[in-house]
Tab-separated table of C-alpha atoms and ligand atoms in Angstrom:
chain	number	residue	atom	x	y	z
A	5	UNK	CA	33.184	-8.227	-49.772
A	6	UNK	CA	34.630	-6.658	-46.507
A	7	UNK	CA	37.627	-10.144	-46.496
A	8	UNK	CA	38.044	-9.349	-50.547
A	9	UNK	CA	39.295	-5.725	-49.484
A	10	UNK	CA	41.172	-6.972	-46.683
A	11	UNK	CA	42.727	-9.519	-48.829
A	12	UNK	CA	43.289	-7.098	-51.639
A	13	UNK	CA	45.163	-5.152	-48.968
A	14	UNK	CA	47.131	-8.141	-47.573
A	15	UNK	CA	48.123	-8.886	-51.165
A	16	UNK	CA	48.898	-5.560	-51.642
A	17	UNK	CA	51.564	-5.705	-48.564
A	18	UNK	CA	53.042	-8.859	-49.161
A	19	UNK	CA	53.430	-7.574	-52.615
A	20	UNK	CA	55.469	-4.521	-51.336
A	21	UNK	CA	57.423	-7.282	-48.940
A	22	UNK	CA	58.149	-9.044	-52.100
A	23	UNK	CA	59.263	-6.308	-53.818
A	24	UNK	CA	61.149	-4.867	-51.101
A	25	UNK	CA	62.893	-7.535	-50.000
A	26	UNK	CA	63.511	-8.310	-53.779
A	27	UNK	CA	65.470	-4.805	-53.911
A	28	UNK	CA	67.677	-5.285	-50.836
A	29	UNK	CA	68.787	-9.122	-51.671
A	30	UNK	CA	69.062	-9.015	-55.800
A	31	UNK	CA	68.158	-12.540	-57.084
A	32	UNK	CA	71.462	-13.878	-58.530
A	33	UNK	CA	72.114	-13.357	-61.914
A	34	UNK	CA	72.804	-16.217	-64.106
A	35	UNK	CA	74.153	-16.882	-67.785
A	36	UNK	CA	72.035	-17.918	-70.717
A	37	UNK	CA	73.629	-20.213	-73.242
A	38	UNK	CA	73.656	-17.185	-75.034
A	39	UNK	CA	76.145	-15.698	-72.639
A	40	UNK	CA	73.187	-13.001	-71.862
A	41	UNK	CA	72.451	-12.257	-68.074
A	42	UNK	CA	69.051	-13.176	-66.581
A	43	UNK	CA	67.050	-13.687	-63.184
A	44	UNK	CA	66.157	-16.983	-61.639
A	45	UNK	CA	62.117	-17.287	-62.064
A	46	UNK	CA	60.459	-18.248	-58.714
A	47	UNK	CA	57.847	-20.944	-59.863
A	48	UNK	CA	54.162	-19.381	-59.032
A	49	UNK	CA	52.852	-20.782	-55.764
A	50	UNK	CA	50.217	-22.943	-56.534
A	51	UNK	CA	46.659	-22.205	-55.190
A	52	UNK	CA	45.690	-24.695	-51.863
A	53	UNK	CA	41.970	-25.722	-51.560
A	54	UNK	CA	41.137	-27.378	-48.408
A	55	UNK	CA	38.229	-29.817	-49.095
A	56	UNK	CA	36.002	-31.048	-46.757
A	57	UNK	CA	33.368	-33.910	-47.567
A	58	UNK	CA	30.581	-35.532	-44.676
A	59	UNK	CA	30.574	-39.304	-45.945
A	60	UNK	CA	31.021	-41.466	-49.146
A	61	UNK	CA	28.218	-43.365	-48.534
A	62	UNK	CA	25.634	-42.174	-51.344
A	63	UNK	CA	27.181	-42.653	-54.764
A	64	UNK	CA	26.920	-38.743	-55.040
A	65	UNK	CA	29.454	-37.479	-53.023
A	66	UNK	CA	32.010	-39.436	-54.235
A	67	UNK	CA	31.404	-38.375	-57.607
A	68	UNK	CA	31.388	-34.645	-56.515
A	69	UNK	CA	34.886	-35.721	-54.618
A	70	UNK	CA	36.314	-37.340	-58.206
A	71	UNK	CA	34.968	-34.399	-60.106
A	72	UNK	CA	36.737	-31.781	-57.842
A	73	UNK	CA	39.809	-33.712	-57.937
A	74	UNK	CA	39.929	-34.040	-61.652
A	75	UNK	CA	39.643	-30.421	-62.216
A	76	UNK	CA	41.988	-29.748	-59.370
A	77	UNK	CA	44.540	-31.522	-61.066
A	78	UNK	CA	43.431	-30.120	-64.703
A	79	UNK	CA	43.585	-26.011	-63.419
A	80	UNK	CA	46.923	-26.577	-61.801
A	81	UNK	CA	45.368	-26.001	-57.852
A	82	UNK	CA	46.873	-28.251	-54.886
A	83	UNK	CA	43.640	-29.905	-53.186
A	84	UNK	CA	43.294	-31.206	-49.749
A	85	UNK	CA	40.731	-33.744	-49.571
A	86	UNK	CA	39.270	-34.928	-46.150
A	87	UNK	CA	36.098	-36.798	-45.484
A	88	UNK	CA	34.338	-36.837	-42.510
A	89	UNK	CA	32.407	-40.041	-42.628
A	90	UNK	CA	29.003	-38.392	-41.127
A	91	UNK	CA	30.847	-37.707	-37.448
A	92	UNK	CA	30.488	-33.818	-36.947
A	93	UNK	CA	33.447	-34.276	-34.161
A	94	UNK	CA	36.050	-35.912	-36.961
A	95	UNK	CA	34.270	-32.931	-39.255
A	96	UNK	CA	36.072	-30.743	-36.799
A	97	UNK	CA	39.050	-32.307	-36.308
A	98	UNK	CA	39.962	-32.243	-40.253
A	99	UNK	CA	39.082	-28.627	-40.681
A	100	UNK	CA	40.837	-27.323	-37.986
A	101	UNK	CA	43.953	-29.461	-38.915
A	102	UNK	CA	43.299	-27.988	-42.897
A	103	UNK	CA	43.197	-24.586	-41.554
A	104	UNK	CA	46.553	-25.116	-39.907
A	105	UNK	CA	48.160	-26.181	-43.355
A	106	UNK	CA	47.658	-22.799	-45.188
A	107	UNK	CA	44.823	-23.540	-47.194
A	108	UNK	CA	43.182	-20.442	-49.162
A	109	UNK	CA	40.264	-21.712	-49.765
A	110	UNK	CA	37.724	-24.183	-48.352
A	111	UNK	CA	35.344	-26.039	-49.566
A	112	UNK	CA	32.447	-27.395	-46.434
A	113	UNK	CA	29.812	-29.478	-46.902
A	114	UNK	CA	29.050	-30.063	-43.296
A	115	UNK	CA	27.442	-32.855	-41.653
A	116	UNK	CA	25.845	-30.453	-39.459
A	117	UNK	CA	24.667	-27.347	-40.995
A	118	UNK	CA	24.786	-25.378	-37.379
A	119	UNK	CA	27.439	-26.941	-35.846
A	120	UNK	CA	29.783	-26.719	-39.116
A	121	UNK	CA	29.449	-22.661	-38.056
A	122	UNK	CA	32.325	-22.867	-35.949
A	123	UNK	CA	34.559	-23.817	-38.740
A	124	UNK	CA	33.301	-21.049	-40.627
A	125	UNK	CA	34.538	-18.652	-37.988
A	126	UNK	CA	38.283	-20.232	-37.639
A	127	UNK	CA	38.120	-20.152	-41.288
A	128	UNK	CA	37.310	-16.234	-41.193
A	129	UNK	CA	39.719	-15.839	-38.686
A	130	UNK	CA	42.596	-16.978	-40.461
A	131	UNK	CA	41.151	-14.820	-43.641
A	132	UNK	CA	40.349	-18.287	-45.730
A	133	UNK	CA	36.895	-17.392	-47.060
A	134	UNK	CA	34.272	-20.587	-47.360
A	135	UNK	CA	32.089	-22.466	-50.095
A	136	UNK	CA	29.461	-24.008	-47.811
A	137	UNK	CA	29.129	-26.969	-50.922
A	138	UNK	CA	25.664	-28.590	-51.398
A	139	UNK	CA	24.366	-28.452	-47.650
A	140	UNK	CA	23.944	-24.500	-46.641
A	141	UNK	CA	25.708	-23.585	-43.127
A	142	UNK	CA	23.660	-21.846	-40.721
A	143	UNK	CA	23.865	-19.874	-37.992
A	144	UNK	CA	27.096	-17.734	-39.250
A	145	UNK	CA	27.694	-14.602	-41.422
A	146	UNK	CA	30.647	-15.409	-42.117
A	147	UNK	CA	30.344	-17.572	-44.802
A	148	UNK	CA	31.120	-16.115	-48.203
A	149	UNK	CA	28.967	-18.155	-51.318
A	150	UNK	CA	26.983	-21.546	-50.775
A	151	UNK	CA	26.752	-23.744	-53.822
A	152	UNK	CA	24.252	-26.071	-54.671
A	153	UNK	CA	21.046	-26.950	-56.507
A	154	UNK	CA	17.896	-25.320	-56.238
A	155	UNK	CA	17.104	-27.717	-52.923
A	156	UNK	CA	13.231	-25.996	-52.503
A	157	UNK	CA	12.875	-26.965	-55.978
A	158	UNK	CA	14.154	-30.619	-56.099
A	159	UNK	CA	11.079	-31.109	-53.218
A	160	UNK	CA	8.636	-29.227	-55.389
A	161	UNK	CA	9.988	-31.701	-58.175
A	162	UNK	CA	9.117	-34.649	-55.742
A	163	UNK	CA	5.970	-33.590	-54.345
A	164	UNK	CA	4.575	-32.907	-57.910
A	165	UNK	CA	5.630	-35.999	-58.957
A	166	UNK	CA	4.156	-38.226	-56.353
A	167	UNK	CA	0.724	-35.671	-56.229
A	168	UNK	CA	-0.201	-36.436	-59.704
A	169	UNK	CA	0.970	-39.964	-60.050
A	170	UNK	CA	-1.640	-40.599	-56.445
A	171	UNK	CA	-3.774	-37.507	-55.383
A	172	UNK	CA	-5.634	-39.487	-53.403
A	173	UNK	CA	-4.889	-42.353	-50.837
A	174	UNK	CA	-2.219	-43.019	-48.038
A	175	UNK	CA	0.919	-41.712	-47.976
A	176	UNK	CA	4.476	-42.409	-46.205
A	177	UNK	CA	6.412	-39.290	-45.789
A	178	UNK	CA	10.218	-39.666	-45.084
A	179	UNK	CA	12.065	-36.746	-45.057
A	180	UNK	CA	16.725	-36.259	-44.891
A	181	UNK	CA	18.783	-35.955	-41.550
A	182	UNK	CA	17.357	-33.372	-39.351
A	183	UNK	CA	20.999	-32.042	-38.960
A	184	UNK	CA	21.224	-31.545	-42.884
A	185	UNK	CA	19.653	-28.024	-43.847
A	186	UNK	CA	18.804	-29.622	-47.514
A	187	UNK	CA	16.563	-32.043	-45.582
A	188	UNK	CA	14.296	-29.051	-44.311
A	189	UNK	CA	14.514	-27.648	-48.053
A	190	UNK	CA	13.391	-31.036	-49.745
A	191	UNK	CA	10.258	-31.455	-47.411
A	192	UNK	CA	9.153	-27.658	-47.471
A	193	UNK	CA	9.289	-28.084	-51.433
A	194	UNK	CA	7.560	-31.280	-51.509
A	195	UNK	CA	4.537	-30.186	-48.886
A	196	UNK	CA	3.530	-27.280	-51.275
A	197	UNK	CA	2.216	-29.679	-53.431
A	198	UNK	CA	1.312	-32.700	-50.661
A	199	UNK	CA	0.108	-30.634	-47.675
A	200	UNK	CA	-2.995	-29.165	-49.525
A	201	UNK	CA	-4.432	-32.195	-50.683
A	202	UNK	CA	-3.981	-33.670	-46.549
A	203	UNK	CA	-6.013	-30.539	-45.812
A	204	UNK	CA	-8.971	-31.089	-48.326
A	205	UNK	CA	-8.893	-34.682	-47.192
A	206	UNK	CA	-7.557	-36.857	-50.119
A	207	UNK	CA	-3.899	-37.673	-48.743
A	208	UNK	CA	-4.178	-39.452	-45.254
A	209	UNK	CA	-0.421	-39.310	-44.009
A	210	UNK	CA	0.062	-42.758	-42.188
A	211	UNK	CA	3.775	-42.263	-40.938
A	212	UNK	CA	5.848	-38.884	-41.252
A	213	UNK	CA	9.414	-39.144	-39.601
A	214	UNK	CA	12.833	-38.317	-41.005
A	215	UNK	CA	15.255	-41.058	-41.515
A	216	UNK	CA	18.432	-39.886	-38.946
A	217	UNK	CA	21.951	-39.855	-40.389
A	218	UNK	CA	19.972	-40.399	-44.314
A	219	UNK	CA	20.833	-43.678	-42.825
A	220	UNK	CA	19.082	-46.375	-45.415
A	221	UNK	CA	18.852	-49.003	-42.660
A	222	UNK	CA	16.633	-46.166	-40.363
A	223	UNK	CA	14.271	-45.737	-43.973
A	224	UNK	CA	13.779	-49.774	-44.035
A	225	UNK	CA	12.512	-49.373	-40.267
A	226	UNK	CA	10.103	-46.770	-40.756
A	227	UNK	CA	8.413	-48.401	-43.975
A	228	UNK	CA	8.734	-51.926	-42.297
A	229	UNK	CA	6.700	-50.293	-39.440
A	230	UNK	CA	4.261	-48.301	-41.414
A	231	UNK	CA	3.417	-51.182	-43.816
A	232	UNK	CA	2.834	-53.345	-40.379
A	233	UNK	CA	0.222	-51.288	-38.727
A	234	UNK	CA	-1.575	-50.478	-41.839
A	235	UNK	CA	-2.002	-54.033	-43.330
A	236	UNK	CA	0.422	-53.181	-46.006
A	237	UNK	CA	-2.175	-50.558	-47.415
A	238	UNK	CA	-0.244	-47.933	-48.460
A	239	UNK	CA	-0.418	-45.911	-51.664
A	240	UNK	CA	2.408	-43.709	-52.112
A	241	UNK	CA	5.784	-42.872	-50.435
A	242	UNK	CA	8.142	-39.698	-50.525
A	243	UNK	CA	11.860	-41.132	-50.505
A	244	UNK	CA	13.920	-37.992	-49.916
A	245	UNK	CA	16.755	-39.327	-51.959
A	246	UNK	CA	17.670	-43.085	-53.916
A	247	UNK	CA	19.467	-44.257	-50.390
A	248	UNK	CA	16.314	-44.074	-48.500
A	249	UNK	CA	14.397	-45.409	-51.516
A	250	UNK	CA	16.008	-48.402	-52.155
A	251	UNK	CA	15.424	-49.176	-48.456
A	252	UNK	CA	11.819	-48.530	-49.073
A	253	UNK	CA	11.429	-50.453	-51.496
A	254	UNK	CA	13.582	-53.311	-49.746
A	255	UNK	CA	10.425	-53.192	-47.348
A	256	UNK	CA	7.876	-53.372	-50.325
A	257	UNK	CA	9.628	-56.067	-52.040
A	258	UNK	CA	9.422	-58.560	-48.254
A	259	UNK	CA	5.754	-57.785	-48.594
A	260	UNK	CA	5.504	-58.686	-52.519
A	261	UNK	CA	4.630	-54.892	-53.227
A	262	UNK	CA	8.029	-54.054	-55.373
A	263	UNK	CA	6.827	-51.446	-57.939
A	264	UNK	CA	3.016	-51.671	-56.868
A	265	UNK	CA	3.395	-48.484	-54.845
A	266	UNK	CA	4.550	-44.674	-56.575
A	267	UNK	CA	8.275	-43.962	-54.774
A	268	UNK	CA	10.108	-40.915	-55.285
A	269	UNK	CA	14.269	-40.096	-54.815
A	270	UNK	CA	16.899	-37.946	-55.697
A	271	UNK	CA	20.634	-37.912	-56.655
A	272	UNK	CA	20.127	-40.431	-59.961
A	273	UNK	CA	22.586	-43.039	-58.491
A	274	UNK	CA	23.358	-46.364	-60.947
A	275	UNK	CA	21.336	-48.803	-58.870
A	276	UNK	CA	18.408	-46.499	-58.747
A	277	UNK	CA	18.730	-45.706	-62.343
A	278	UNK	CA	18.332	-49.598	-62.807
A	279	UNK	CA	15.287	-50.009	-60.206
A	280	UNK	CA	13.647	-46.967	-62.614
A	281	UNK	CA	13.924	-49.314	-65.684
A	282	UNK	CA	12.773	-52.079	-63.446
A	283	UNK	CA	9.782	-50.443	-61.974
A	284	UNK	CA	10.569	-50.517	-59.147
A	285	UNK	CA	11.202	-47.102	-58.243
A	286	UNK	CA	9.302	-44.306	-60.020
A	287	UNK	CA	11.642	-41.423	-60.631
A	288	UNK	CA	14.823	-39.860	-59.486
A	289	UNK	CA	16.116	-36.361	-59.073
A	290	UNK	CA	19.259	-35.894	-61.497
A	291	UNK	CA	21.572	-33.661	-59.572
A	292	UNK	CA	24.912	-33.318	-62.206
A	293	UNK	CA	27.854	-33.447	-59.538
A	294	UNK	CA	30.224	-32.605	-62.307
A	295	UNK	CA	28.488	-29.485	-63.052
A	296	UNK	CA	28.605	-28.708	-58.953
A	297	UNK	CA	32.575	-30.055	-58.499
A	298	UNK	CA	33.771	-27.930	-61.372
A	299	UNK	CA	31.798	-24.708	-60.138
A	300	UNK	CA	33.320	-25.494	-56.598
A	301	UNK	CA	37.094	-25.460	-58.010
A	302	UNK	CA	36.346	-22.949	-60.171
A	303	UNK	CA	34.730	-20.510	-57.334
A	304	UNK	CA	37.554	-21.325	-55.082
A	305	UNK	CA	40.154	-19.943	-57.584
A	306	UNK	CA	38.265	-16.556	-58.005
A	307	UNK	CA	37.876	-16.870	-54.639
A	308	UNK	CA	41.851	-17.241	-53.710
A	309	UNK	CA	42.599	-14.501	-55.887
A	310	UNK	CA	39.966	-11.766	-54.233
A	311	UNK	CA	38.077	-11.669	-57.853
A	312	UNK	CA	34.063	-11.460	-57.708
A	313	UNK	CA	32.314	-14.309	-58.037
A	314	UNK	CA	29.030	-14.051	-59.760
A	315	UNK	CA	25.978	-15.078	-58.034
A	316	UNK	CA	22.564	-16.298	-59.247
A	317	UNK	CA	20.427	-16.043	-56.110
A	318	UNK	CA	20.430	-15.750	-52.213
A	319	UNK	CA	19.340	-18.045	-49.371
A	320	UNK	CA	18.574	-17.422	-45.988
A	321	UNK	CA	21.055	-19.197	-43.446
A	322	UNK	CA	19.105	-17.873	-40.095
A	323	UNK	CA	21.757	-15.128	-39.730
A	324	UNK	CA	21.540	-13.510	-43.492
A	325	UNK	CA	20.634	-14.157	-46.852
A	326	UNK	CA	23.721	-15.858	-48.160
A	327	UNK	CA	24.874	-15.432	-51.718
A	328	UNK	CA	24.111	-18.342	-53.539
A	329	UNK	CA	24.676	-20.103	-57.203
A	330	UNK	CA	22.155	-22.091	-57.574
A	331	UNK	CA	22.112	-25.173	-60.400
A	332	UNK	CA	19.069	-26.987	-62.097
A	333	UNK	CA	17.969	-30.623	-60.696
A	334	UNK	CA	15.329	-32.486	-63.166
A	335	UNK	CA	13.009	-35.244	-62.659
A	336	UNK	CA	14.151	-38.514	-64.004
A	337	UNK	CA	11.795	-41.414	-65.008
A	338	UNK	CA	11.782	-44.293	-67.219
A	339	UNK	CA	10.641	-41.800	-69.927
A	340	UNK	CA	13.853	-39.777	-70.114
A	341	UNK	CA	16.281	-41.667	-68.232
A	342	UNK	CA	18.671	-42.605	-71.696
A	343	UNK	CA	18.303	-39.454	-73.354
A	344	UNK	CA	19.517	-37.055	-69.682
A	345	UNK	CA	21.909	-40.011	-67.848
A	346	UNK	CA	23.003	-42.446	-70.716
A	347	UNK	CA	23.203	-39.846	-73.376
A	348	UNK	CA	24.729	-37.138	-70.950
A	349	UNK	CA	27.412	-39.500	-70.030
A	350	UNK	CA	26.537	-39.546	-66.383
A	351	UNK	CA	25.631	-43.339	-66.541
A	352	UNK	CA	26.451	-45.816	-68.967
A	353	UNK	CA	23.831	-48.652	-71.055
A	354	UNK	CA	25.321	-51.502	-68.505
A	355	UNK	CA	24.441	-49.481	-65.407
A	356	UNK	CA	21.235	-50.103	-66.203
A	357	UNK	CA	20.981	-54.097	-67.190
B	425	BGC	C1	22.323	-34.185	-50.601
B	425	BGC	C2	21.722	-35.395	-51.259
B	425	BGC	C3	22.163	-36.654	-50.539
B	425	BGC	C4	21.953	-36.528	-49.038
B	425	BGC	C5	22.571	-37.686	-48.281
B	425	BGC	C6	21.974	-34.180	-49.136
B	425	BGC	O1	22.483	-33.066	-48.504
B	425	BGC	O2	21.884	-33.002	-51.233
B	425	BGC	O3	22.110	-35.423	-52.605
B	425	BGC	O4	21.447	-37.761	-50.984
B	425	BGC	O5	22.529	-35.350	-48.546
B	425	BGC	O6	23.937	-37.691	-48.418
């Protein structure tokens, strides 16, 4: 609220600036057809986003890149789109190259939840105030609103799921990029519901590692492995999201075990969507990008112009409790996949043949 005021001031002074030098250099008048005198309109500037994206390797994010862009174009607002292609160092680069371009806004999803802090500090130096977009920066007070989904809750979503579809038995537990704070959100969501039932005894966890980068190729390695040593007798295994799945069950499938084993994801991409109609995959976590990209433009605009932005919630960053809006995920199975993705638009009929 403290960069609002400031920014309430500075618009105040370049307002005066405006105004004065407006008095001591008159615009030139010029005739209307109607031979009546009037003054030369400046056209408004337009509002600059700066918009930075970590990869466009899941399906997601570049939906939540076409979605911003759309709207961008729709609400009038100049956006700068750079993506980073999972490489915290190019992450950087881009920002600090955006920030030099006299962007008002920016929109971060970092790579690297801690490192991405830096950027939020040249951003607050040069007064542009920051959505941290899906993946919560740490490690900084400076940041002004993170937007997301409920991330605890897609893991509670998960680790229901899996509990009740096999409370008992051996389990594979996979969990996001270490560097990605939703990672440590998904797992502590989904072990509310898992980690009691390891304590009374019925879930024996035969491999728990997190699958660097979200990296699908890393996922097929771990399953590979854990299938090997346990003479393929495995009973359930938590995906974090549909990339790591789809490896997963890339590893089932070389062992003839393709939809024999309870799989969770997340982020309803098309080919998962069709493995759920296949069997292969159990269920999917229906994050709606559009809903996140148009809050994201939308935020930045109050945002530019120093209004409030309301809030639904707070999370805690490791420096403060960061105002947060917060949007629904929902569970996706074979049960309800036409009525919330074909129905909704988000996928069509074909996706899924
Ligand atoms: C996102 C997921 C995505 C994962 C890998 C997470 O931060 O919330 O939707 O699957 O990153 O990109």
């Amino acid at each position: 609220m403290r960069k609002s005021k400031v920014l309430s001031l500075l618009l105040v002074g370049m307002l005066m600036m405006t105004l004065f030098i407006g008095c001591s250099q008159p615009a030139e008048p010029t005739e209307s057809p109607e031979g009546e005198e009037t003054v030369a309109e400046t056209p408004e500037e337009k509002i600059r986003v700066g918009l930075s994206l970590p990869t466009q390797r899941e399906e997601r994010w570049v939906r939540d890149k076409e979605k911003m862009e759309e709207v961008a174009a729709e609400l009038g607002i100049e956006l700068l789109v750079r993506v980073s292609d999972a490489d915290m160092q190019e992450q950087i680069t881009q920002v600090e190259a955006l920030l030099t371009q006299g962007i008002d806004v920016l929109i971060l999803a970092p790579h690297d939840a801690s490192a991405a802090a830096t950027l939020v500090e040249s951003a607050n130096r040069e007064g542009v105030p920051v959505i941290s977009y899906d993946r919560l920066i740490t490690n900084t007070d400076k940041l002004d609103i993170y937007l997301s989904f409920d991330n605890v809750r897609v893991g509670e979503l998960q680790g229901q799921f899996i509990t009740e579809q096999v409370p008992t038995g051996k389990y594979i537990i996979m969990s996001g990029a270490p560097t990605d704070n939703n990672a440590t959100l998904f797992k502590a969501g989904a072990m509310k519901y898992i980690q009691p039932l390891i304590d009374s005894g019925d879930i024996e966890v035969i491999a728990e590692q997190a699958v660097d980068n979200w990296v699908p190729e890393n996922a097929l390695r771990i399953v590979e492995a854990a299938l090997a040593a346990n003479n393929n007798e495995v009973d359930a295994i938590l995906a974090p999201n549909d990339g790591t799945a789809g490896a997963a069950i890339q590893a089932l499938a070389a062992q003839g075990l393709a939809g024999e084993i309870p799989i969770t994801g997340q982020d309803a991409e098309r080919a998962a969507a069709k493995r759920i109609v296949e069997g292969t995959q159990s269920m999917t976590i229906f994050k709606d990008t559009r809903s996140l990209g148009e809050a994201a433009i939308e935020i930045a605009i109050q945002l530019a112009k120093g209004d409030a932005v309301s809030t639904n919630g707070a999370v805690d960053n490791g420096t403060f409790e960061v105002p947060s809006v917060l949007l629904d995920p929902e569970v996706v199975t074979a049960d309800n996949i036409r009525e919330l993705l074909v129905e909704g638009g988000y996928i069509t009929e074909a996706d899924l043949q």
